[in-house]
Amino acid sequence: MSELESTETDAPTLPTEEQSSGGLPTVVIIGRPNVGKSTLFNRIMGSQKAIVEDRPGITRDRKVLEASWLEVPFLVIDTGGWMPQGDGSELDDKVSKQVEEAVATADVVMFVVDASVGLTDDDSLIANWLRRSRNDVMVVANKADNDRRETDRWEFLALGLDDPFPVSALHGRRAGDLLDEVISRFPEEARAHRDVDPHAPVEKDENPDAPRIAIVGRPNVGKSTLFNKLVGEERAVVHDMAGTTRDAIDTLVETEDGPMVFVDTAGMRRKGKIDDSAEYYSMVRALRAIDDSDVALLVIDGTEGVTAQDQRLAERVDASGCPILIVLNKWELVSADDRIEVMSELHRKLAFVGDAPILKISALSGKNVGRLLPHLRDSIAQYHTRVPTRDINKIISAAQQRHPGPKGAKVLYAVQGATDPPTFTLFVNREIPPTYMRYLERVIREECGLGSTAIKMRVRKKT
């Protein structure tokens, strides 16, 4: 494993997903805790994109995804429950700040209230704030799943906003009518392309192949702090309470090497220690983010060193096939004497990840964070590498001439069958011992410049 350290202190300043969205209209879903905002978000998206549970405080970060209705594309932002500053805990205040930042970018605000509960003091406080914001606000009376509750929605006229719109996000009741009203409030240019020739070619997403970088690690090691430094804003809620991040948050940013998608994930503990269903679903989303990623940044708390859970996470990333970069965070808090021991333990416990780069950073101050992007670029290039058949056979032939296979075992022919990660198929005359396979893998890695990316080796006995 290679070690990388520098005196660079400035993290890259990058535009966020909202700034890189190509001018799509933005719809923000807000409201007090536990009124069904994430359920409505999932209904609009048409799938289970946000974690939903029947208790307040599940959503904390804002989640941004692209949706469409009647061929009109727009961005939808799910947010946590808003509370007046100072009325809740420090974490509640940070969640509320995320909501306020989302509203500042909105074309339409969907203010969700609970028709089954009726008007509350918190609803009135949110309405007072929204009237000052001068946004286009729709009052959405959620959980109106029968005629009586639809009639009860008129109670929300006391908020002094628009006529309340009844909907049941859980059952889909009037969801289509709600989206009709939403897109009718967009600027005309956002709806104009509905009138074009339906047989005309559709413009493709300009960033369909943007590489995905998952930031993974145990709870409270600084993943969200690093994520915010990389995207250039307070995009994720950061708190010293373990488990602050619930869902995987994607943000598309433009870098000097092109667009990249950074994914902040929830901290992962051992399954035996998970006693909460929301945490379980957070872990499932984090594992899915690893499987869908081109590179994984494994964040380790430098003050604690490599733990057994760090080892298991590294094994999980390695098994997924994507390259891994080891990030030692909070390095400025580690004493000079302890640094030698931490590095020695890291090399011993994570030896199976090979030559994965090791970056020693401070996500809080930004020191050495700027060093990540060049190594991300190299890892992504290695992950997508394709070696010509002629070259791979030359490499293996030379390796066998230097060290012939035991008991007459020989690779007759080799091809690269796939990328992401590079996958090689070896046609052999007889079974190849594991030690010799590791030798061939090491030679291929060195000769093809594959660095720390995973390699898959498949063996076929030629008949």
Tab-separated table of C-alpha atoms in Angstrom:
chain	number	residue	atom	x	y	z
A	1	MET	CA	0.000	0.000	0.000
A	2	SER	CA	1.389	3.402	-0.983
A	3	GLU	CA	1.440	6.323	1.452
A	4	LEU	CA	0.586	9.846	0.335
A	5	GLU	CA	0.947	12.987	2.377
A	6	SER	CA	1.427	16.653	1.530
A	7	THR	CA	1.143	20.086	3.082
A	8	GLU	CA	-1.764	21.103	0.858
A	9	THR	CA	-4.546	22.671	2.920
A	10	ASP	CA	-7.122	23.881	0.433
A	11	ALA	CA	-9.934	21.553	-0.538
A	12	PRO	CA	-11.373	21.864	-4.046
A	13	THR	CA	-14.346	24.173	-4.415
A	14	LEU	CA	-16.865	22.484	-6.666
A	15	PRO	CA	-20.410	23.291	-7.787
A	16	THR	CA	-23.182	21.216	-6.280
A	17	GLU	CA	-25.802	19.105	-8.022
A	18	GLU	CA	-28.354	21.911	-7.851
A	19	GLN	CA	-25.861	24.173	-9.648
A	20	SER	CA	-25.075	21.500	-12.254
A	21	SER	CA	-28.641	20.494	-13.057
A	22	GLY	CA	-28.822	22.237	-16.406
A	23	GLY	CA	-31.545	24.691	-15.289
A	24	LEU	CA	-34.254	22.143	-14.448
A	25	PRO	CA	-37.126	23.442	-12.286
A	26	THR	CA	-36.725	22.526	-8.626
A	27	VAL	CA	-39.471	21.252	-6.327
A	28	VAL	CA	-38.704	21.147	-2.599
A	29	ILE	CA	-40.790	19.107	-0.157
A	30	ILE	CA	-40.827	20.558	3.364
A	31	GLY	CA	-42.878	20.326	6.533
A	32	ARG	CA	-42.656	19.494	10.209
A	33	PRO	CA	-41.345	16.045	11.213
A	34	ASN	CA	-43.382	12.909	10.420
A	35	VAL	CA	-45.999	14.339	8.042
A	36	GLY	CA	-45.043	12.009	5.160
A	37	LYS	CA	-42.518	14.062	3.175
A	38	SER	CA	-40.326	11.097	2.237
A	39	THR	CA	-43.396	9.009	1.361
A	40	LEU	CA	-44.506	11.762	-1.034
A	41	PHE	CA	-40.951	11.964	-2.409
A	42	ASN	CA	-41.002	8.219	-3.127
A	43	ARG	CA	-44.446	8.515	-4.729
A	44	ILE	CA	-43.193	11.216	-7.115
A	45	MET	CA	-40.064	9.197	-7.939
A	46	GLY	CA	-42.099	6.034	-8.455
A	47	SER	CA	-39.810	3.891	-6.281
A	48	GLN	CA	-38.424	3.569	-2.760
A	49	LYS	CA	-35.692	6.194	-3.035
A	50	ALA	CA	-35.865	7.543	0.538
A	51	ILE	CA	-35.979	5.681	3.838
A	52	VAL	CA	-39.467	5.841	5.372
A	53	GLU	CA	-40.476	4.913	8.913
A	54	ASP	CA	-43.424	5.906	11.087
A	55	ARG	CA	-41.504	8.084	13.523
A	56	PRO	CA	-40.044	11.591	13.304
A	57	GLY	CA	-36.430	12.431	12.554
A	58	ILE	CA	-35.622	9.703	9.997
A	59	THR	CA	-34.688	12.136	7.181
A	60	ARG	CA	-31.840	14.514	7.999
A	61	ASP	CA	-29.923	15.382	4.838
A	62	ARG	CA	-31.637	16.752	1.758
A	63	LYS	CA	-31.873	14.230	-1.080
A	64	VAL	CA	-31.972	15.489	-4.682
A	65	LEU	CA	-33.144	13.355	-7.620
A	66	GLU	CA	-34.510	14.010	-11.093
A	67	ALA	CA	-38.129	13.106	-11.822
A	68	SER	CA	-40.549	13.787	-14.671
A	69	TRP	CA	-44.291	14.089	-15.203
A	70	LEU	CA	-45.965	14.281	-18.606
A	71	GLU	CA	-42.470	14.359	-20.135
A	72	VAL	CA	-41.533	17.463	-18.120
A	73	PRO	CA	-38.297	16.839	-16.158
A	74	PHE	CA	-37.641	18.517	-12.822
A	75	LEU	CA	-35.607	18.083	-9.657
A	76	VAL	CA	-37.248	16.918	-6.442
A	77	ILE	CA	-35.626	17.597	-3.067
A	78	ASP	CA	-36.621	15.637	0.030
A	79	THR	CA	-35.776	17.363	3.318
A	80	GLY	CA	-35.853	16.703	7.031
A	81	GLY	CA	-38.448	18.147	9.375
A	82	TRP	CA	-38.135	21.927	9.878
A	83	MET	CA	-38.109	23.400	13.375
A	84	PRO	CA	-37.503	27.029	14.429
A	85	GLN	CA	-33.858	27.713	15.265
A	86	GLY	CA	-33.241	27.181	18.962
A	87	ASP	CA	-36.421	25.177	19.588
A	88	GLY	CA	-34.677	21.827	19.193
A	89	SER	CA	-31.262	20.262	19.640
A	90	GLU	CA	-28.109	21.283	17.786
A	91	LEU	CA	-28.784	18.443	15.325
A	92	ASP	CA	-32.352	19.693	14.755
A	93	ASP	CA	-30.967	23.159	13.976
A	94	LYS	CA	-28.585	21.709	11.382
A	95	VAL	CA	-31.406	19.758	9.739
A	96	SER	CA	-33.528	22.938	9.637
A	97	LYS	CA	-30.653	24.824	8.010
A	98	GLN	CA	-30.569	22.178	5.260
A	99	VAL	CA	-34.285	22.780	4.684
A	100	GLU	CA	-33.799	26.547	4.444
A	101	GLU	CA	-30.949	26.161	1.941
A	102	ALA	CA	-33.126	23.895	-0.207
A	103	VAL	CA	-36.017	26.380	-0.184
A	104	ALA	CA	-33.661	29.143	-1.323
A	105	THR	CA	-33.131	27.230	-4.620
A	106	ALA	CA	-36.773	26.209	-5.171
A	107	ASP	CA	-39.140	27.100	-7.987
A	108	VAL	CA	-42.031	25.401	-6.180
A	109	VAL	CA	-42.269	24.569	-2.470
A	110	MET	CA	-44.576	21.736	-1.443
A	111	PHE	CA	-45.484	22.452	2.190
A	112	VAL	CA	-46.746	19.123	3.536
A	113	VAL	CA	-49.201	19.070	6.456
A	114	ASP	CA	-50.944	16.123	8.111
A	115	ALA	CA	-54.687	16.025	7.339
A	116	SER	CA	-55.195	13.266	9.914
A	117	VAL	CA	-53.886	15.494	12.730
A	118	GLY	CA	-55.021	18.937	11.641
A	119	LEU	CA	-53.380	22.323	12.046
A	120	THR	CA	-50.552	22.528	14.592
A	121	ASP	CA	-48.467	25.355	16.023
A	122	ASP	CA	-45.412	24.069	14.123
A	123	ASP	CA	-47.366	24.260	10.854
A	124	SER	CA	-48.179	27.901	11.617
A	125	LEU	CA	-44.529	28.699	12.321
A	126	ILE	CA	-43.458	27.181	9.007
A	127	ALA	CA	-46.206	29.109	7.193
A	128	ASN	CA	-44.997	32.394	8.774
A	129	TRP	CA	-41.468	31.675	7.532
A	130	LEU	CA	-42.663	30.715	4.021
A	131	ARG	CA	-44.715	33.887	3.635
A	132	ARG	CA	-41.522	35.878	4.176
A	133	SER	CA	-39.577	33.730	1.697
A	134	ARG	CA	-41.733	34.814	-1.281
A	135	ASN	CA	-41.583	31.342	-2.830
A	136	ASP	CA	-44.371	29.741	-4.859
A	137	VAL	CA	-45.858	27.585	-2.080
A	138	MET	CA	-48.339	24.719	-2.412
A	139	VAL	CA	-49.986	23.465	0.780
A	140	VAL	CA	-50.262	19.667	0.464
A	141	ALA	CA	-52.647	18.040	2.949
A	142	ASN	CA	-51.178	14.554	3.127
A	143	LYS	CA	-52.869	11.433	4.568
A	144	ALA	CA	-56.204	12.599	3.095
A	145	ASP	CA	-57.105	9.017	2.250
A	146	ASN	CA	-60.887	9.386	2.458
A	147	ASP	CA	-63.588	11.953	1.655
A	148	ARG	CA	-63.901	13.194	5.235
A	149	ARG	CA	-60.218	14.042	5.498
A	150	GLU	CA	-60.351	15.761	2.119
A	151	THR	CA	-63.087	17.990	3.520
A	152	ASP	CA	-61.064	18.656	6.684
A	153	ARG	CA	-58.276	20.167	4.591
A	154	TRP	CA	-59.995	23.561	4.585
A	155	GLU	CA	-58.782	23.994	8.166
A	156	PHE	CA	-55.366	24.748	6.668
A	157	LEU	CA	-56.671	27.928	5.001
A	158	ALA	CA	-55.789	29.532	8.342
A	159	LEU	CA	-52.123	29.274	7.291
A	160	GLY	CA	-52.689	32.210	4.944
A	161	LEU	CA	-51.167	30.429	1.939
A	162	ASP	CA	-52.659	28.758	-1.138
A	163	ASP	CA	-55.710	26.470	-1.117
A	164	PRO	CA	-54.679	23.149	0.465
A	165	PHE	CA	-54.350	20.278	-1.996
A	166	PRO	CA	-55.507	16.879	-0.617
A	167	VAL	CA	-53.392	13.816	-1.351
A	168	SER	CA	-52.517	10.420	0.101
A	169	ALA	CA	-48.851	9.823	-0.663
A	170	LEU	CA	-49.019	6.310	0.763
A	171	HIS	CA	-51.937	5.178	-1.404
A	172	GLY	CA	-51.352	7.467	-4.400
A	173	ARG	CA	-54.761	9.181	-4.060
A	174	ARG	CA	-54.790	12.376	-6.206
A	175	ALA	CA	-51.016	12.120	-6.725
A	176	GLY	CA	-51.403	12.646	-10.484
A	177	ASP	CA	-53.582	15.717	-9.968
A	178	LEU	CA	-50.960	17.094	-7.586
A	179	LEU	CA	-48.177	16.704	-10.170
A	180	ASP	CA	-50.380	18.310	-12.848
A	181	GLU	CA	-50.614	21.362	-10.587
A	182	VAL	CA	-46.866	21.307	-9.848
A	183	ILE	CA	-45.737	21.391	-13.494
A	184	SER	CA	-48.352	24.045	-14.317
A	185	ARG	CA	-46.400	26.383	-12.007
A	186	PHE	CA	-43.095	25.906	-13.847
A	187	PRO	CA	-41.830	28.605	-16.218
A	188	GLU	CA	-43.172	28.190	-19.756
A	189	GLU	CA	-39.736	27.325	-21.158
A	190	ALA	CA	-39.552	24.342	-18.781
A	191	ARG	CA	-42.791	22.944	-20.269
A	192	ALA	CA	-42.231	23.945	-23.886
A	193	HIS	CA	-40.661	20.711	-25.086
A	194	ARG	CA	-43.911	18.813	-24.453
A	195	ASP	CA	-45.150	20.266	-27.746
A	196	VAL	CA	-42.248	19.050	-29.912
A	197	ASP	CA	-42.491	16.234	-32.434
A	198	PRO	CA	-42.795	13.013	-30.400
A	199	HIS	CA	-40.670	11.220	-33.015
A	200	ALA	CA	-37.821	13.708	-32.721
A	201	PRO	CA	-34.618	12.387	-31.138
A	202	VAL	CA	-34.530	12.851	-27.375
A	203	GLU	CA	-31.543	14.671	-25.935
A	204	LYS	CA	-29.538	12.336	-23.739
A	205	ASP	CA	-28.299	13.029	-20.238
A	206	GLU	CA	-25.057	14.914	-20.740
A	207	ASN	CA	-23.398	13.093	-17.852
A	208	PRO	CA	-24.649	9.493	-18.108
A	209	ASP	CA	-21.231	7.982	-17.425
A	210	ALA	CA	-20.066	10.227	-14.588
A	211	PRO	CA	-18.011	8.021	-12.247
A	212	ARG	CA	-19.478	7.374	-8.805
A	213	ILE	CA	-17.318	7.689	-5.689
A	214	ALA	CA	-18.762	6.183	-2.492
A	215	ILE	CA	-17.529	7.502	0.864
A	216	VAL	CA	-17.834	4.624	3.330
A	217	GLY	CA	-16.732	3.833	6.857
A	218	ARG	CA	-17.835	3.229	10.427
A	219	PRO	CA	-20.143	5.727	12.172
A	220	ASN	CA	-18.630	9.049	13.218
A	221	VAL	CA	-15.300	8.811	11.373
A	222	GLY	CA	-15.880	12.053	9.401
A	223	LYS	CA	-17.498	10.828	6.168
A	224	SER	CA	-20.015	13.669	5.899
A	225	THR	CA	-17.369	16.273	6.774
A	226	LEU	CA	-15.189	14.955	3.935
A	227	PHE	CA	-18.212	14.833	1.625
A	228	ASN	CA	-18.985	18.497	2.308
A	229	LYS	CA	-15.362	19.476	1.621
A	230	LEU	CA	-15.385	17.636	-1.698
A	231	VAL	CA	-18.653	19.156	-2.938
A	232	GLY	CA	-17.786	22.614	-1.638
A	233	GLU	CA	-20.785	23.287	0.635
A	234	GLU	CA	-22.623	22.045	3.726
A	235	ARG	CA	-24.506	19.465	1.693
A	236	ALA	CA	-24.775	16.854	4.470
A	237	VAL	CA	-25.676	17.283	8.132
A	238	VAL	CA	-22.566	16.899	10.314
A	239	HIS	CA	-22.833	16.146	14.025
A	240	ASP	CA	-20.641	14.345	16.539
A	241	MET	CA	-23.469	11.887	17.250
A	242	ALA	CA	-22.852	8.539	15.556
A	243	GLY	CA	-25.460	7.651	12.938
A	244	THR	CA	-26.318	11.210	11.849
A	245	THR	CA	-26.412	10.246	8.158
A	246	ARG	CA	-29.346	7.955	7.371
A	247	ASP	CA	-29.464	7.674	3.593
A	248	ALA	CA	-26.972	7.613	0.736
A	249	ILE	CA	-26.762	11.167	-0.638
A	250	ASP	CA	-25.617	11.627	-4.266
A	251	THR	CA	-24.179	14.909	-5.529
A	252	LEU	CA	-22.964	15.514	-9.084
A	253	VAL	CA	-20.056	17.957	-9.198
A	254	GLU	CA	-17.859	19.321	-11.958
A	255	THR	CA	-14.139	18.785	-11.389
A	256	GLU	CA	-11.098	19.593	-13.485
A	257	ASP	CA	-11.228	15.939	-14.584
A	258	GLY	CA	-14.894	16.125	-15.598
A	259	PRO	CA	-18.144	15.381	-13.743
A	260	MET	CA	-18.099	13.036	-10.747
A	261	VAL	CA	-20.851	11.806	-8.445
A	262	PHE	CA	-19.888	11.747	-4.765
A	263	VAL	CA	-22.032	9.528	-2.539
A	264	ASP	CA	-22.154	10.111	1.214
A	265	THR	CA	-23.258	6.931	2.976
A	266	ALA	CA	-24.418	6.031	6.452
A	267	GLY	CA	-21.905	4.605	8.896
A	268	MET	CA	-21.952	0.809	8.965
A	269	ARG	CA	-21.770	-1.298	12.113
A	270	ARG	CA	-21.811	-5.055	12.539
A	271	LYS	CA	-25.240	-6.566	11.866
A	272	GLY	CA	-25.389	-7.894	15.415
A	273	LYS	CA	-25.249	-4.345	16.788
A	274	ILE	CA	-28.020	-2.987	14.573
A	275	ASP	CA	-31.154	-2.716	16.707
A	276	ASP	CA	-33.044	-0.156	14.648
A	277	SER	CA	-34.876	-0.725	11.364
A	278	ALA	CA	-33.875	2.689	9.987
A	279	GLU	CA	-30.216	1.854	10.634
A	280	TYR	CA	-30.684	-1.485	8.889
A	281	TYR	CA	-32.076	0.198	5.768
A	282	SER	CA	-29.267	2.778	5.960
A	283	MET	CA	-26.766	-0.072	5.866
A	284	VAL	CA	-28.535	-1.663	2.891
A	285	ARG	CA	-28.394	1.656	0.991
A	286	ALA	CA	-24.695	2.041	1.829
A	287	LEU	CA	-23.891	-1.472	0.572
A	288	ARG	CA	-25.833	-0.783	-2.606
A	289	ALA	CA	-23.848	2.439	-3.076
A	290	ILE	CA	-20.601	0.437	-2.842
A	291	ASP	CA	-21.793	-2.057	-5.467
A	292	ASP	CA	-22.800	0.784	-7.835
A	293	SER	CA	-19.581	2.787	-7.412
A	294	ASP	CA	-16.434	3.081	-9.518
A	295	VAL	CA	-14.247	3.935	-6.511
A	296	ALA	CA	-14.732	3.661	-2.747
A	297	LEU	CA	-13.103	5.984	-0.223
A	298	LEU	CA	-12.735	3.987	2.998
A	299	VAL	CA	-12.579	6.580	5.777
A	300	ILE	CA	-10.779	5.450	8.949
A	301	ASP	CA	-10.510	7.417	12.189
A	302	GLY	CA	-6.764	7.968	12.597
A	303	THR	CA	-7.128	8.462	16.343
A	304	GLU	CA	-8.567	4.952	16.719
A	305	GLY	CA	-6.597	3.129	14.042
A	306	VAL	CA	-7.858	0.171	12.031
A	307	THR	CA	-10.654	-1.716	13.817
A	308	ALA	CA	-12.181	-5.107	13.077
A	309	GLN	CA	-15.153	-3.340	11.458
A	310	ASP	CA	-12.786	-1.359	9.189
A	311	GLN	CA	-11.330	-4.697	8.079
A	312	ARG	CA	-14.778	-6.096	7.301
A	313	LEU	CA	-15.728	-2.991	5.324
A	314	ALA	CA	-12.477	-3.193	3.348
A	315	GLU	CA	-13.240	-6.850	2.581
A	316	ARG	CA	-16.746	-5.888	1.427
A	317	VAL	CA	-15.395	-3.167	-0.883
A	318	ASP	CA	-12.712	-5.497	-2.221
A	319	ALA	CA	-15.349	-8.162	-2.931
A	320	SER	CA	-17.432	-5.640	-4.903
A	321	GLY	CA	-14.545	-5.260	-7.351
A	322	CYS	CA	-14.205	-1.470	-7.249
A	323	PRO	CA	-10.878	0.213	-6.405
A	324	ILE	CA	-10.382	1.352	-2.826
A	325	LEU	CA	-8.619	4.446	-1.462
A	326	ILE	CA	-7.831	4.410	2.244
A	327	VAL	CA	-8.406	7.782	3.916
A	328	LEU	CA	-6.929	8.273	7.390
A	329	ASN	CA	-9.000	11.141	8.781
A	330	LYS	CA	-8.313	13.264	11.877
A	331	TRP	CA	-4.588	12.722	11.263
A	332	GLU	CA	-3.726	16.061	12.878
A	333	LEU	CA	-4.956	14.656	16.225
A	334	VAL	CA	-2.572	11.676	16.137
A	335	SER	CA	0.697	12.197	18.010
A	336	ALA	CA	4.034	11.617	16.274
A	337	ASP	CA	4.723	8.520	18.372
A	338	ASP	CA	1.297	6.994	17.648
A	339	ARG	CA	1.505	7.603	13.883
A	340	ILE	CA	4.151	4.902	13.410
A	341	GLU	CA	2.031	2.367	15.277
A	342	VAL	CA	-1.148	3.316	13.368
A	343	MET	CA	0.590	2.875	10.009
A	344	SER	CA	2.133	-0.434	11.056
A	345	GLU	CA	-1.281	-1.769	12.137
A	346	LEU	CA	-2.873	-0.515	8.926
A	347	HIS	CA	-0.346	-2.315	6.716
A	348	ARG	CA	-0.794	-5.504	8.730
A	349	LYS	CA	-4.580	-5.553	9.004
A	350	LEU	CA	-5.361	-4.306	5.471
A	351	ALA	CA	-2.584	-6.128	3.601
A	352	PHE	CA	-5.210	-7.881	1.449
A	353	VAL	CA	-6.110	-4.649	-0.385
A	354	GLY	CA	-2.648	-4.607	-1.990
A	355	ASP	CA	-1.207	-1.274	-3.081
A	356	ALA	CA	-4.262	0.833	-2.267
A	357	PRO	CA	-3.200	4.482	-1.802
A	358	ILE	CA	-3.258	5.783	1.778
A	359	LEU	CA	-4.113	9.460	2.214
A	360	LYS	CA	-3.670	11.186	5.573
A	361	ILE	CA	-6.077	14.093	5.813
A	362	SER	CA	-8.048	16.400	8.039
A	363	ALA	CA	-11.547	16.644	6.603
A	364	LEU	CA	-12.431	19.353	9.137
A	365	SER	CA	-9.659	21.760	8.086
A	366	GLY	CA	-9.376	20.508	4.506
A	367	LYS	CA	-5.690	19.591	4.796
A	368	ASN	CA	-4.670	17.184	2.003
A	369	VAL	CA	-8.270	16.800	0.784
A	370	GLY	CA	-7.172	18.286	-2.540
A	371	ARG	CA	-4.859	15.298	-2.970
A	372	LEU	CA	-7.842	12.987	-3.429
A	373	LEU	CA	-8.914	14.058	-6.916
A	374	PRO	CA	-5.723	13.049	-8.807
A	375	HIS	CA	-5.807	9.608	-7.208
A	376	LEU	CA	-9.510	9.247	-7.902
A	377	ARG	CA	-8.777	9.974	-11.566
A	378	ASP	CA	-6.069	7.299	-11.682
A	379	SER	CA	-8.229	4.718	-9.920
A	380	ILE	CA	-11.174	5.344	-12.250
A	381	ALA	CA	-8.916	4.969	-15.303
A	382	GLN	CA	-7.556	1.685	-13.951
A	383	TYR	CA	-11.068	0.416	-13.224
A	384	HIS	CA	-12.080	0.949	-16.867
A	385	THR	CA	-8.818	-0.326	-18.383
A	386	ARG	CA	-9.009	-2.648	-21.385
A	387	VAL	CA	-5.850	-4.509	-22.412
A	388	PRO	CA	-5.533	-5.710	-26.043
A	389	THR	CA	-5.534	-9.505	-26.378
A	390	ARG	CA	-2.138	-9.438	-28.057
A	391	ASP	CA	-0.568	-7.537	-25.152
A	392	ILE	CA	-2.048	-9.705	-22.397
A	393	ASN	CA	-0.754	-12.855	-24.095
A	394	LYS	CA	2.726	-11.344	-24.432
A	395	ILE	CA	2.723	-10.487	-20.721
A	396	ILE	CA	1.644	-13.972	-19.653
A	397	SER	CA	4.069	-15.693	-22.044
A	398	ALA	CA	6.997	-13.681	-20.655
A	399	ALA	CA	5.887	-14.430	-17.082
A	400	GLN	CA	5.762	-18.159	-17.812
A	401	GLN	CA	9.201	-18.094	-19.397
A	402	ARG	CA	10.630	-16.508	-16.250
A	403	HIS	CA	8.788	-18.888	-13.928
A	404	PRO	CA	7.165	-21.925	-15.571
A	405	GLY	CA	4.033	-23.302	-13.965
A	406	PRO	CA	4.375	-26.230	-11.544
A	407	LYS	CA	3.842	-29.785	-12.821
A	408	GLY	CA	3.562	-28.664	-16.419
A	409	ALA	CA	0.631	-26.313	-15.815
A	410	LYS	CA	0.514	-23.687	-18.551
A	411	VAL	CA	-1.680	-20.831	-19.747
A	412	LEU	CA	-2.278	-21.457	-23.451
A	413	TYR	CA	-4.247	-18.307	-24.238
A	414	ALA	CA	-5.782	-15.332	-22.426
A	415	VAL	CA	-8.376	-12.653	-23.163
A	416	GLN	CA	-9.876	-9.778	-21.224
A	417	GLY	CA	-13.583	-10.473	-21.121
A	418	ALA	CA	-14.811	-7.395	-19.262
A	419	THR	CA	-13.935	-4.158	-17.493
A	420	ASP	CA	-15.221	-2.607	-14.261
A	421	PRO	CA	-13.155	-4.310	-12.857
A	422	PRO	CA	-10.721	-5.746	-15.440
A	423	THR	CA	-11.624	-9.420	-15.855
A	424	PHE	CA	-9.269	-11.884	-17.564
A	425	THR	CA	-10.065	-15.399	-18.760
A	426	LEU	CA	-7.135	-17.838	-18.904
A	427	PHE	CA	-7.366	-20.985	-21.005
A	428	VAL	CA	-5.096	-23.631	-19.450
A	429	ASN	CA	-3.976	-27.201	-20.088
A	430	ARG	CA	-4.494	-28.307	-16.478
A	431	GLU	CA	-5.380	-26.906	-13.051
A	432	ILE	CA	-3.318	-23.873	-11.988
A	433	PRO	CA	-2.263	-23.781	-8.299
A	434	PRO	CA	-3.465	-20.701	-6.344
A	435	THR	CA	0.113	-19.547	-5.664
A	436	TYR	CA	0.896	-19.453	-9.368
A	437	MET	CA	-2.376	-17.642	-10.085
A	438	ARG	CA	-1.368	-14.959	-7.591
A	439	TYR	CA	1.966	-14.649	-9.390
A	440	LEU	CA	0.259	-14.174	-12.763
A	441	GLU	CA	-2.179	-11.662	-11.265
A	442	ARG	CA	0.690	-9.634	-9.805
A	443	VAL	CA	2.509	-9.610	-13.154
A	444	ILE	CA	-0.624	-8.485	-15.023
A	445	ARG	CA	-1.241	-5.761	-12.462
A	446	GLU	CA	2.322	-4.422	-12.716
A	447	GLU	CA	2.678	-4.664	-16.505
A	448	CYS	CA	-0.747	-3.148	-17.262
A	449	GLY	CA	-0.477	-0.347	-14.675
A	450	LEU	CA	-3.607	-1.460	-12.833
A	451	GLY	CA	-2.384	-0.162	-9.473
A	452	SER	CA	-4.822	-0.884	-6.644
A	453	THR	CA	-7.889	-1.819	-8.676
A	454	ALA	CA	-9.334	-5.287	-8.203
A	455	ILE	CA	-8.666	-7.907	-10.894
A	456	LYS	CA	-10.834	-10.919	-11.621
A	457	MET	CA	-9.131	-14.043	-12.983
A	458	ARG	CA	-11.210	-16.807	-14.519
A	459	VAL	CA	-9.708	-20.147	-15.539
A	460	ARG	CA	-11.022	-22.393	-18.297
A	461	LYS	CA	-9.497	-25.804	-18.999
A	462	LYS	CA	-9.086	-26.236	-22.743
A	463	THR	CA	-10.486	-29.538	-23.999
